Coordinates of C-alpha atoms and ligand atoms in Angstrom, one line a residue:
Chain A
M55 CA 17.2 8.8 24.8
L56 CA 13.5 9.9 25.1
H57 CA 12.8 7.8 21.9
K58 CA 14.3 4.8 23.5
R59 CA 12.2 5.1 26.5
L60 CA 9.2 5.6 24.4
C61 CA 10.0 2.4 22.7
V62 CA 10.3 0.6 26.0
L63 CA 7.0 1.8 27.0
A64 CA 5.5 0.8 23.7
L65 CA 6.9 -2.7 24.1
L66 CA 5.3 -2.9 27.6
L67 CA 2.0 -1.8 26.1
L68 CA 2.3 -4.5 23.4
C69 CA 2.9 -7.1 26.1
V70 CA -0.2 -6.0 27.9
C71 CA -2.1 -6.3 24.7
V72 CA -0.6 -9.7 23.9
A73 CA -1.5 -11.0 27.4
G74 CA -4.9 -9.6 27.3
Y75 CA -5.5 -11.1 23.8
L76 CA -4.4 -14.6 24.9
L77 CA -6.0 -14.7 28.2
L78 CA -9.1 -12.4 28.3
G79 CA -12.3 -14.3 28.5
S80 CA -11.0 -17.6 27.8
R81 CA -12.7 -20.6 29.4
G82 CA -12.3 -24.2 29.1
N83 CA -9.4 -26.1 27.7
W84 CA -6.4 -23.8 28.1
G85 CA -4.1 -25.8 25.7
F86 CA -6.7 -25.4 22.9
V87 CA -7.4 -21.7 23.6
L88 CA -3.8 -20.8 23.8
S89 CA -2.7 -22.7 20.5
F90 CA -5.8 -21.3 18.8
R91 CA -5.3 -17.7 19.8
G92 CA -1.4 -18.2 19.8
N93 CA -1.6 -18.9 16.1
K94 CA -3.8 -15.9 15.3
L95 CA -1.4 -13.8 17.4
V96 CA 1.7 -14.8 15.6
A97 CA 0.0 -13.9 12.2
L98 CA -1.0 -10.5 13.6
L99 CA 2.6 -9.9 14.7
L100 CA 4.0 -11.0 11.5
V101 CA 1.7 -8.7 9.5
A102 CA 2.3 -5.9 11.8
V103 CA 6.0 -6.0 11.3
S104 CA 6.1 -6.6 7.6
V105 CA 3.4 -3.9 6.8
S106 CA 5.1 -1.2 9.0
T107 CA 8.6 -2.0 7.6
A108 CA 7.5 -2.1 4.0
T109 CA 5.7 1.3 4.5
V110 CA 8.7 3.0 6.0
L111 CA 11.0 1.7 3.3
F112 CA 8.6 2.7 0.6
Q113 CA 8.3 6.1 2.0
T114 CA 12.1 6.5 2.2
V115 CA 12.7 5.6 -1.4
T116 CA 9.8 7.7 -2.6
Q117 CA 10.9 10.6 -0.3
N118 CA 7.4 11.4 1.0
H119 CA 5.4 10.4 4.0
I120 CA 2.0 9.9 2.5
L121 CA 2.4 7.0 0.1
T122 CA 2.3 3.3 0.8
P123 CA 2.6 0.3 -1.5
A124 CA -1.0 -0.4 -0.9
I125 CA -2.2 3.0 -2.0
M126 CA 0.1 2.8 -5.1
G127 CA -1.9 0.1 -6.7
F128 CA -0.6 -3.0 -4.9
D129 CA -3.9 -4.0 -3.4
A130 CA -5.6 -3.8 -6.7
L131 CA -2.8 -6.0 -8.0
Y132 CA -3.5 -8.5 -5.4
L133 CA -7.2 -8.7 -6.4
L134 CA -6.2 -9.1 -10.1
I135 CA -3.9 -11.9 -9.4
L136 CA -6.4 -13.5 -7.2
S137 CA -9.1 -13.3 -9.9
V138 CA -6.8 -14.5 -12.6
S139 CA -5.8 -17.5 -10.5
V140 CA -9.4 -18.5 -9.8
F141 CA -10.2 -17.8 -13.5
V142 CA -7.4 -19.9 -14.8
L143 CA -7.5 -22.7 -12.2
G144 CA -11.2 -22.7 -11.5
A145 CA -12.4 -22.4 -8.0
Q146 CA -12.3 -26.1 -7.4
Q147 CA -8.7 -26.4 -8.2
F148 CA -7.9 -23.1 -6.5
V149 CA -9.4 -24.2 -3.2
H150 CA -8.0 -27.6 -3.5
L151 CA -4.5 -26.4 -3.8
S152 CA -3.0 -26.8 -0.4
E153 CA -3.1 -23.6 1.6
T154 CA 0.7 -23.6 1.4
G155 CA 0.7 -24.0 -2.3
R156 CA -1.7 -21.3 -2.8
F157 CA 0.3 -19.0 -0.5
L158 CA 3.6 -19.7 -2.4
L159 CA 1.9 -19.2 -5.8
N160 CA 0.3 -15.9 -4.7
T161 CA 3.5 -14.6 -3.1
T162 CA 5.7 -15.5 -6.1
L163 CA 3.3 -13.9 -8.6
M164 CA 3.0 -10.9 -6.4
M165 CA 6.7 -10.4 -5.8
G166 CA 7.3 -10.3 -9.5
A167 CA 4.4 -8.0 -10.3
A168 CA 5.3 -5.7 -7.4
L169 CA 8.8 -5.3 -8.5
M170 CA 7.5 -4.4 -12.0
L171 CA 4.9 -2.1 -10.6
F172 CA 7.1 -0.2 -8.3
G173 CA 10.0 -0.1 -10.7
T174 CA 7.7 1.6 -13.2
L175 CA 6.4 4.0 -10.7
L176 CA 9.8 5.0 -9.5
G177 CA 11.5 4.9 -12.8
R178 CA 10.6 8.3 -14.3
A179 CA 8.2 10.2 -12.1
R180 CA 9.9 10.0 -8.9
S181 CA 10.9 13.6 -8.6
D182 CA 7.2 14.5 -9.0
L183 CA 5.0 13.4 -6.2
F184 CA 1.7 14.2 -7.8
R185 CA 2.6 12.6 -11.1
M186 CA 3.6 9.5 -9.0
I187 CA 0.3 9.4 -7.1
L188 CA -1.4 9.8 -10.3
T189 CA 0.4 6.9 -12.0
G190 CA -0.4 4.8 -9.0
I191 CA -3.9 5.6 -9.2
I192 CA -4.2 5.1 -12.9
F193 CA -2.4 1.7 -12.4
A194 CA -4.8 0.8 -9.6
G195 CA -7.8 1.7 -11.8
L196 CA -6.5 -0.3 -14.7
F197 CA -6.0 -3.4 -12.5
R198 CA -9.5 -3.0 -11.1
S199 CA -11.1 -2.9 -14.5
I200 CA -9.2 -5.9 -15.7
T201 CA -10.2 -7.6 -12.4
G202 CA -13.9 -6.6 -13.1
F203 CA -13.7 -7.9 -16.7
I204 CA -12.3 -11.2 -15.5
Q205 CA -14.7 -11.5 -12.7
R206 CA -17.7 -11.2 -15.1
M207 CA -16.3 -14.2 -17.0
I208 CA -15.9 -16.4 -13.7
D209 CA -18.5 -18.8 -12.9
P210 CA -20.7 -17.2 -10.2
N211 CA -20.0 -20.1 -7.9
D212 CA -16.4 -19.6 -8.2
Y213 CA -16.8 -15.8 -7.7
V214 CA -17.7 -16.5 -4.0
V215 CA -14.1 -17.7 -3.5
V216 CA -12.7 -14.5 -5.0
Q217 CA -15.0 -12.4 -2.7
F218 CA -14.2 -14.3 0.3
S219 CA -10.4 -13.6 -0.2
S220 CA -10.8 -10.0 -0.9
F221 CA -10.9 -8.7 2.5
A222 CA -8.1 -9.2 5.1
R223 CA -8.9 -11.8 7.6
F224 CA -7.1 -13.0 10.6
S225 CA -8.5 -16.3 10.7
R226 CA -6.7 -19.4 11.9
I227 CA -3.7 -20.1 9.6
N228 CA -2.0 -23.5 9.5
L229 CA 1.3 -23.9 11.0
P230 CA 3.5 -24.7 8.0
L231 CA 2.3 -21.6 6.3
L232 CA 2.8 -19.5 9.3
A233 CA 6.5 -20.9 9.5
I234 CA 7.1 -20.0 5.8
A235 CA 5.6 -16.5 6.3
A236 CA 7.8 -16.0 9.4
A237 CA 10.8 -16.9 7.7
L238 CA 10.3 -14.6 4.8
T239 CA 9.2 -11.7 7.0
F240 CA 12.2 -12.2 9.2
A241 CA 14.5 -12.2 6.2
G242 CA 12.9 -9.0 4.9
C243 CA 13.2 -7.2 8.1
F244 CA 16.7 -8.4 8.8
A245 CA 17.7 -7.0 5.4
A246 CA 15.9 -3.7 6.2
W247 CA 17.7 -3.5 9.6
R248 CA 21.1 -4.2 8.1
M249 CA 20.4 -1.3 5.7
R250 CA 19.2 1.1 8.3
H251 CA 22.2 3.6 8.0
R252 CA 22.1 3.5 4.3
L253 CA 18.5 4.2 4.4
D254 CA 19.1 7.2 6.3
V255 CA 21.4 8.5 3.5
L256 CA 19.0 7.4 0.8
A257 CA 16.3 9.4 2.5
L258 CA 18.3 12.6 1.7
G259 CA 17.6 12.1 -2.0
S260 CA 19.7 10.6 -4.8
D261 CA 22.1 13.5 -5.3
A262 CA 23.0 13.8 -1.7
A263 CA 23.3 9.9 -1.4
T264 CA 25.5 9.8 -4.4
N265 CA 27.7 12.5 -2.9
L266 CA 28.1 10.5 0.3
G267 CA 29.2 7.4 -1.7
V268 CA 25.9 5.6 -1.7
N269 CA 24.7 4.3 -5.0
P270 CA 21.0 5.4 -5.1
R271 CA 19.9 3.1 -7.9
E272 CA 21.4 0.1 -6.3
G273 CA 19.9 1.0 -2.9
M274 CA 16.4 1.7 -4.4
F275 CA 16.4 -1.7 -6.2
Q276 CA 17.4 -3.5 -2.9
V277 CA 14.7 -1.5 -1.1
L278 CA 12.0 -2.2 -3.5
F279 CA 12.9 -5.8 -3.5
V280 CA 12.6 -6.0 0.2
V281 CA 9.3 -4.1 0.0
S282 CA 7.9 -6.6 -2.5
V283 CA 8.8 -9.5 -0.4
L284 CA 7.2 -8.0 2.7
V285 CA 4.0 -6.7 1.2
S286 CA 3.5 -9.9 -0.8
V287 CA 4.0 -12.1 2.3
S288 CA 1.5 -10.1 4.4
T289 CA -1.1 -9.7 1.6
A290 CA -0.9 -13.5 0.6
L291 CA -1.2 -14.3 4.4
V292 CA -4.3 -12.3 5.3
G293 CA -5.5 -10.2 2.3
P294 CA -5.2 -6.5 1.4
L295 CA -4.6 -4.1 4.2
A296 CA -5.1 -0.8 2.3
F297 CA -4.5 2.0 4.9
L298 CA -2.9 0.2 7.7
G299 CA 0.7 0.9 6.9
L300 CA 0.0 4.6 6.3
L301 CA -1.9 4.9 9.5
V302 CA 0.6 3.3 11.8
V303 CA 3.7 4.9 10.3
S304 CA 2.1 8.3 10.6
V305 CA 1.4 7.6 14.2
A306 CA 5.0 6.4 14.7
R307 CA 6.3 9.6 13.2
Q308 CA 4.3 11.7 15.6
I309 CA 5.5 9.6 18.6
T310 CA 9.1 9.4 17.6
P311 CA 9.7 12.4 15.2
T312 CA 12.9 11.1 13.9
E313 CA 14.4 10.4 10.4
T314 CA 16.7 7.7 11.9
H315 CA 15.7 4.4 10.6
G316 CA 17.3 2.6 13.5
L317 CA 14.5 4.2 15.7
L318 CA 11.7 4.5 13.1
L319 CA 11.7 0.9 12.0
P320 CA 11.1 -0.5 15.5
S321 CA 8.8 2.2 16.5
A322 CA 6.6 1.8 13.5
A323 CA 6.6 -2.0 14.0
L324 CA 5.5 -1.5 17.6
V325 CA 2.7 0.9 16.9
C326 CA 1.5 -1.5 14.2
A327 CA 1.6 -4.5 16.5
I328 CA -0.2 -2.6 19.2
T329 CA -2.9 -1.4 16.7
L330 CA -3.5 -4.8 15.4
V331 CA -3.3 -6.9 18.5
G332 CA -5.0 -4.2 20.7
G333 CA -7.6 -3.6 18.1
Q334 CA -8.3 -7.4 17.7
L335 CA -8.5 -7.7 21.5
V336 CA -11.1 -4.8 21.8
L337 CA -13.2 -6.0 18.9
E338 CA -13.2 -9.6 19.6
H339 CA -13.0 -10.0 23.3
L340 CA -14.4 -6.7 24.7
L341 CA -17.0 -5.8 22.2
N342 CA -17.6 -9.3 21.0
L343 CA -18.0 -8.0 17.4
N344 CA -17.3 -10.0 14.4
T345 CA -16.5 -7.1 12.2
P346 CA -13.0 -7.5 10.5
L347 CA -10.6 -5.2 12.2
I348 CA -9.4 -4.0 8.9
V349 CA -12.6 -2.3 8.2
V350 CA -12.1 -0.1 11.3
V351 CA -8.4 0.5 10.5
D352 CA -9.2 1.4 6.8
M353 CA -11.7 4.0 7.9
I354 CA -9.4 5.7 10.3
G355 CA -6.5 5.2 7.9
G356 CA -8.4 6.7 5.0
L357 CA -9.2 9.8 7.1
V358 CA -5.5 10.1 8.0
F359 CA -4.5 9.9 4.4
L360 CA -7.0 12.7 3.4
G361 CA -5.7 14.8 6.4
L362 CA -2.2 14.4 5.4
L363 CA -2.8 15.2 1.7
L364 CA -4.7 18.3 2.5
R365 CA -2.4 19.5 5.3
R366 CA 0.8 18.8 3.3
K367 CA 2.7 21.9 3.3
R368 CA 6.3 21.0 3.0
R369 CA 8.0 19.2 0.2
Chain B
M37 CA 44.3 17.7 -10.2
I38 CA 40.9 17.4 -12.0
V39 CA 41.6 16.6 -15.7
V40 CA 38.6 16.7 -18.1
T41 CA 39.3 15.3 -21.5
D42 CA 37.2 15.6 -24.6
L43 CA 33.9 15.8 -22.7
S44 CA 30.6 16.0 -24.5
H45 CA 27.2 15.7 -23.2
D46 CA 23.7 15.7 -24.6
R47 CA 20.5 16.3 -22.8
D48 CA 17.3 15.6 -24.3
G49 CA 19.1 15.4 -27.6
V50 CA 20.5 18.9 -27.2
A51 CA 24.3 19.2 -27.0
T52 CA 24.9 20.7 -23.7
L53 CA 28.7 20.2 -23.4
K54 CA 30.8 20.3 -26.5
N55 CA 34.1 18.7 -26.4
I56 CA 35.4 20.2 -23.1
N57 CA 39.1 20.0 -22.1
L58 CA 40.0 21.5 -18.9
S59 CA 42.5 20.9 -16.1
I60 CA 42.0 22.3 -12.6
E61 CA 45.3 22.3 -10.5
R62 CA 45.3 21.3 -6.9
G63 CA 44.7 24.0 -4.4
G64 CA 43.0 27.3 -4.8
V65 CA 39.5 28.5 -5.7
T66 CA 38.4 28.1 -9.1
A67 CA 35.2 30.1 -10.1
L68 CA 33.1 28.8 -13.0
I69 CA 31.1 31.7 -14.5
G70 CA 28.8 32.0 -17.6
P71 CA 25.2 32.7 -18.5
N72 CA 22.2 30.7 -17.4
G73 CA 22.2 27.4 -19.5
A74 CA 25.9 27.6 -20.4
G75 CA 26.4 24.0 -19.0
K76 CA 28.0 24.9 -15.6
S77 CA 25.8 22.7 -13.6
T78 CA 26.0 19.9 -16.1
L79 CA 29.9 20.1 -15.9
L80 CA 29.9 19.9 -12.2
S81 CA 27.4 17.1 -12.1
L82 CA 29.4 15.0 -14.4
M83 CA 32.6 15.7 -12.3
S84 CA 30.9 14.5 -9.3
R85 CA 29.1 11.5 -11.0
L86 CA 25.6 12.9 -10.5
L87 CA 25.2 12.4 -14.1
P88 CA 26.7 9.4 -16.1
I89 CA 29.4 10.6 -18.4
Q90 CA 28.4 10.0 -22.2
R91 CA 31.6 10.8 -24.0
G92 CA 35.0 11.8 -22.8
T93 CA 36.9 11.2 -19.4
I94 CA 37.3 12.9 -16.1
M95 CA 40.0 12.1 -13.8
V96 CA 40.3 13.4 -10.1
D97 CA 43.8 12.5 -9.2
D98 CA 44.1 8.9 -10.0
L99 CA 40.4 8.2 -9.8
Q100 CA 38.4 8.0 -13.0
I101 CA 34.8 9.1 -12.6
G102 CA 32.3 6.4 -13.4
R103 CA 34.9 3.7 -12.8
C104 CA 36.0 4.2 -9.3
P105 CA 34.0 3.0 -6.3
N106 CA 31.4 5.5 -5.2
D107 CA 32.5 5.6 -1.5
V108 CA 36.2 6.1 -2.4
L109 CA 35.2 9.1 -4.5
A110 CA 33.1 10.3 -1.6
R111 CA 36.1 10.8 0.7
K112 CA 38.0 12.7 -2.2
L113 CA 35.4 14.9 -3.7
A114 CA 32.2 16.5 -2.3
I115 CA 29.5 18.3 -4.3
L116 CA 26.8 20.7 -3.2
P117 CA 24.3 20.7 -6.0
Q118 CA 22.5 23.8 -7.2
S119 CA 19.0 23.0 -5.7
N120 CA 18.9 20.8 -2.7
D121 CA 15.7 20.5 -0.5
T122 CA 17.0 17.6 1.4
A123 CA 15.1 16.2 4.4
P124 CA 13.4 19.3 6.0
L125 CA 12.9 17.5 9.2
L126 CA 16.6 17.1 10.2
T127 CA 18.2 19.3 12.7
V128 CA 21.3 21.3 11.4
R129 CA 23.5 19.0 13.5
E130 CA 22.0 15.8 12.0
L131 CA 22.5 17.2 8.5
V132 CA 26.0 18.2 9.1
S133 CA 26.6 14.7 10.7
F134 CA 25.8 13.0 7.4
G135 CA 29.0 14.6 6.0
R136 CA 30.9 12.0 8.0
Y137 CA 29.0 9.0 6.5
P138 CA 31.6 8.1 4.0
Y139 CA 34.1 7.4 6.8
H140 CA 32.0 5.8 9.5
K141 CA 29.1 4.2 7.4
G142 CA 26.7 4.7 10.2
R143 CA 28.9 4.2 13.4
P144 CA 30.4 7.6 14.2
D145 CA 33.4 7.7 16.6
Q146 CA 34.9 10.6 18.6
R147 CA 36.8 12.0 15.6
D148 CA 33.7 12.2 13.5
R149 CA 31.9 14.1 16.2
E150 CA 34.8 16.6 16.5
K151 CA 34.8 17.1 12.7
V152 CA 31.0 17.9 12.9
E153 CA 31.6 20.5 15.6
E154 CA 34.4 22.0 13.6
A155 CA 32.2 22.4 10.6
I156 CA 29.3 23.8 12.7
V157 CA 31.7 26.4 14.2
A158 CA 33.4 27.2 10.8
L159 CA 30.0 28.3 9.4
G160 CA 28.9 30.0 12.5
L161 CA 26.0 27.7 13.1
Q162 CA 26.3 27.1 16.8
P163 CA 23.1 28.9 17.7
L164 CA 21.2 26.9 15.1
A165 CA 22.6 23.5 15.7
E166 CA 19.5 22.0 17.2
R167 CA 17.0 23.8 14.9
R168 CA 15.2 21.8 12.3
L169 CA 16.0 22.7 8.6
D170 CA 12.4 23.7 7.9
S171 CA 12.5 26.3 10.5
L172 CA 15.4 28.1 9.0
S173 CA 15.7 30.8 6.4
G174 CA 17.0 29.8 2.9
G175 CA 20.3 31.3 3.6
Q176 CA 20.8 29.5 6.8
R177 CA 19.7 26.3 5.4
Q178 CA 22.3 26.8 2.6
R179 CA 25.0 27.4 5.2
A180 CA 24.1 24.1 6.9
Q181 CA 24.4 22.3 3.5
V182 CA 27.9 23.8 3.1
A183 CA 28.7 22.8 6.7
M184 CA 27.9 19.3 5.7
T185 CA 30.2 19.4 2.6
F186 CA 32.9 20.9 5.1
A187 CA 32.5 18.0 7.5
Q188 CA 32.9 15.6 4.5
D189 CA 36.6 16.7 4.6
T190 CA 37.4 16.0 0.9
D191 CA 40.4 17.4 -1.1
Y192 CA 38.1 18.6 -3.7
V193 CA 34.9 20.6 -3.0
L194 CA 32.4 21.4 -5.9
L195 CA 29.7 24.0 -5.1
D196 CA 27.0 25.0 -7.6
E197 CA 25.8 28.6 -6.8
P198 CA 26.2 28.4 -3.1
L199 CA 25.7 32.1 -2.8
N200 CA 22.0 31.9 -3.8
N201 CA 19.9 33.2 -1.0
L202 CA 22.8 34.4 1.0
D203 CA 23.0 38.1 2.2
I204 CA 26.3 40.1 1.7
A205 CA 27.7 39.1 5.2
A206 CA 26.9 35.5 4.8
S207 CA 28.3 35.5 1.1
R208 CA 31.5 37.1 2.2
S209 CA 32.1 35.0 5.2
L210 CA 31.4 31.8 3.1
M211 CA 33.8 32.9 0.5
A212 CA 36.3 33.6 3.2
V213 CA 35.9 30.1 4.7
L214 CA 36.4 28.6 1.2
Q215 CA 39.5 30.7 0.5
E216 CA 40.9 29.8 3.9
L217 CA 40.3 26.1 3.2
A218 CA 42.0 26.4 -0.1
R219 CA 45.0 28.4 1.2
N220 CA 45.7 26.7 4.4
H221 CA 44.3 23.2 4.1
D222 CA 45.3 22.5 0.5
R223 CA 41.7 22.0 -0.6
T224 CA 40.7 22.6 -4.1
I225 CA 37.4 24.4 -4.6
V226 CA 35.5 24.7 -7.7
I227 CA 32.5 27.1 -7.5
V228 CA 29.9 28.3 -9.7
L229 CA 29.3 31.9 -9.1
H230 CA 26.8 34.4 -10.6
D231 CA 28.2 37.6 -9.2
I232 CA 31.3 38.2 -11.1
N233 CA 32.6 40.5 -8.4
Y234 CA 32.8 37.6 -5.9
A235 CA 34.7 35.6 -8.5
A236 CA 37.0 38.6 -9.0
A237 CA 37.5 39.1 -5.4
Y238 CA 37.9 35.5 -4.1
A239 CA 38.9 33.2 -6.9
D240 CA 42.5 32.3 -7.9
R241 CA 41.3 31.2 -11.3
I242 CA 38.2 31.9 -13.4
V243 CA 36.8 29.5 -16.1
A244 CA 34.2 31.2 -18.4
M245 CA 31.7 29.0 -20.2
K246 CA 29.2 29.7 -22.9
D247 CA 27.0 27.4 -24.9
G248 CA 28.7 24.3 -23.6
Q249 CA 32.1 25.5 -24.4
I250 CA 35.0 27.0 -22.4
V251 CA 35.6 30.5 -23.6
A252 CA 38.5 31.6 -21.4
S253 CA 40.4 30.5 -18.3
G254 CA 43.0 32.2 -16.2
S255 CA 43.6 34.6 -13.3
P256 CA 40.7 37.1 -12.6
D257 CA 42.9 39.9 -14.0
E258 CA 43.4 38.0 -17.3
V259 CA 39.9 36.8 -17.8
L260 CA 37.7 39.7 -16.7
T261 CA 38.0 42.2 -19.6
E262 CA 35.2 44.1 -21.2
T263 CA 35.6 42.2 -24.4
L264 CA 35.2 38.9 -22.7
L265 CA 32.2 40.0 -20.6
W266 CA 30.6 41.1 -23.9
T267 CA 31.4 37.7 -25.7
V268 CA 30.2 35.5 -22.8
F269 CA 27.2 37.6 -21.4
E270 CA 26.3 39.9 -24.2
T271 CA 26.3 42.9 -21.9
N272 CA 28.9 45.6 -21.6
P273 CA 29.6 46.7 -18.1
K274 CA 32.6 48.8 -17.3
V275 CA 35.5 47.0 -15.8
H276 CA 37.6 48.9 -13.2
R277 CA 41.1 48.0 -12.1
I278 CA 42.4 49.0 -8.9
G279 CA 46.1 47.8 -8.6
A280 CA 45.6 44.1 -9.2
K281 CA 42.0 44.2 -8.2
V282 CA 39.3 44.0 -10.8
M283 CA 35.7 45.3 -10.3
V284 CA 32.8 45.0 -12.6
Q285 CA 30.5 47.9 -12.4
V286 CA 26.9 46.7 -12.3
Ligands
LIG610 N1 17.4 18.1 -15.9 C1 17.6 18.5 -17.1 N2 17.1 17.9 -18.2 C2 17.2 18.2 -19.5 N3 18.0 19.3 -19.8 C3 18.5 20.0 -18.9 C4 18.4 19.7 -17.5 N4 19.1 20.6 -16.8 C5 19.6 21.4 -17.6 N5 19.3 21.1 -18.9 C6 19.7 21.8 -20.1 O1 21.1 21.8 -20.1 C7 21.7 23.0 -20.5 C8 22.7 23.4 -19.6 O2 22.1 23.6 -18.3 P1 22.9 23.9 -17.0 O3 24.1 22.9 -17.0 O4 22.0 23.7 -15.9 O5 23.4 25.4 -17.2 P2 23.9 26.4 -16.1 O6 24.2 25.7 -14.8 O7 25.2 27.0 -16.7 O8 22.9 27.4 -16.0 C9 20.5 23.9 -20.6 O9 20.2 24.2 -22.0 C10 19.3 23.3 -19.9 O10 18.1 23.5 -20.7
LIG611 MG1 23.2 25.9 -12.9

């Protein structure tokens, strides 16, 4: 009951942020301002929902509360794919691909690669948290060094393109692209929501899940599939978001300390949306800063990650 | 009835179970005893599809393990594995409620809630019902786990060393609950026990294992002899008989 009320409260807060973001300090042509900001707002909300959902799902199947797909090497994978695309196609070709084409290419490549990465991570070492973190870090290192190698072979002029896409940016995104991203995000979140009771059981661990009639391998595969769709879409849309998921899900767990996915999924999505929209509102309209929001989020998120790792007593 | 036929199992290339044939009748408490590494946990895990079967078959009534749907089996047989450190942030009541999942798949009704209450009462967990698992002692947590298995309401209940961490009062009351379930509710209990005296006092049948094989099975009176204890455990305690009761001096 209390949790439901908190969620309603968060929803209100989100509405305030949204209204503030759309209206604050806007002068001149309303139609233009609203469509410009509305477009960015939709992107922020899509990213919020997919990042938080992917993180919750990932934490459920890995049975811990400090890992996220990004930390486990996914961001490095994104940069690798980006560099390889630019290297193979050349920056000219790469930039001239339609935005939608580039998005679809990125998403498809990343989904395939993500499935392989997460499948490997969870295949053997799952019972051992530290072995899993280590594997993730080693993968990330491997991806980074290959990326570095490729970047040395890229024409310096082309390299600018890679560098530009290496940070998450919530700039204006064209409409067809936004529509595709929205459809994929919606499909992923719908699948996660349909699974919510099964996720509760999967979170108990594979023996307990089997005992309760839930096939853990099947469940894990479905979850990882949804996770790779969601992270690929959000990363292809705006770029890598290293610690965002971890930060918002940790905060959501503090606010609604529950293991029930029916509550945790919406509460994490709300926290994430408030963080992104509210953060962008403050940075862009109140402080008039041009710093990408993600830089601030990453700094706080990184500290939270360290804190969790050091404080980790249970499990 | 659980019927195990020609069951063999290798772990890391080492033969853990060697051609086991065993049938466990319906009803009653069957205790599985044997030294560490005898293969008791492996046998229980295979019976409850926690491990995939390599060779041989296991039937639970008309269900073949590995062939029948997972959720059908979950309403027929429950397992409490040896080590379980499930979700420390759940409350006792939340954990016990999961026992009803095979029936309601996430949407509990009145009957499910009653069964949960019944399980909480049966294991004396009322005062702890709202406490989180990570705030309980090992023994209390163990009781919460057993309560979840109880709420699952299955004909067959397999428990792997559930008395670990329990004091004498909790051990005796758990064994009494299991015995009552078997006697009055027609449940079949298979339980791995380390303390042979608990097996002697509460089990209707004892199955002794060693090196992946079954060495003896029968009533406590038949199985618990000084010769057998020597064969199985390679130690020679005195066995006392008081009427039909057997006691092993430790
Ligand atoms: N997870 C495992 N992986 C590999 N071998 C195992 C594993 N668990 C147990 N074993 C081996 O299987 C054999 C039987 O173990 P187990 O069934 O746990 O015995 P018990 O429960 O009777 O003590 C032992 O030799 C043990 O080393
Ligand atoms: Mg064992």
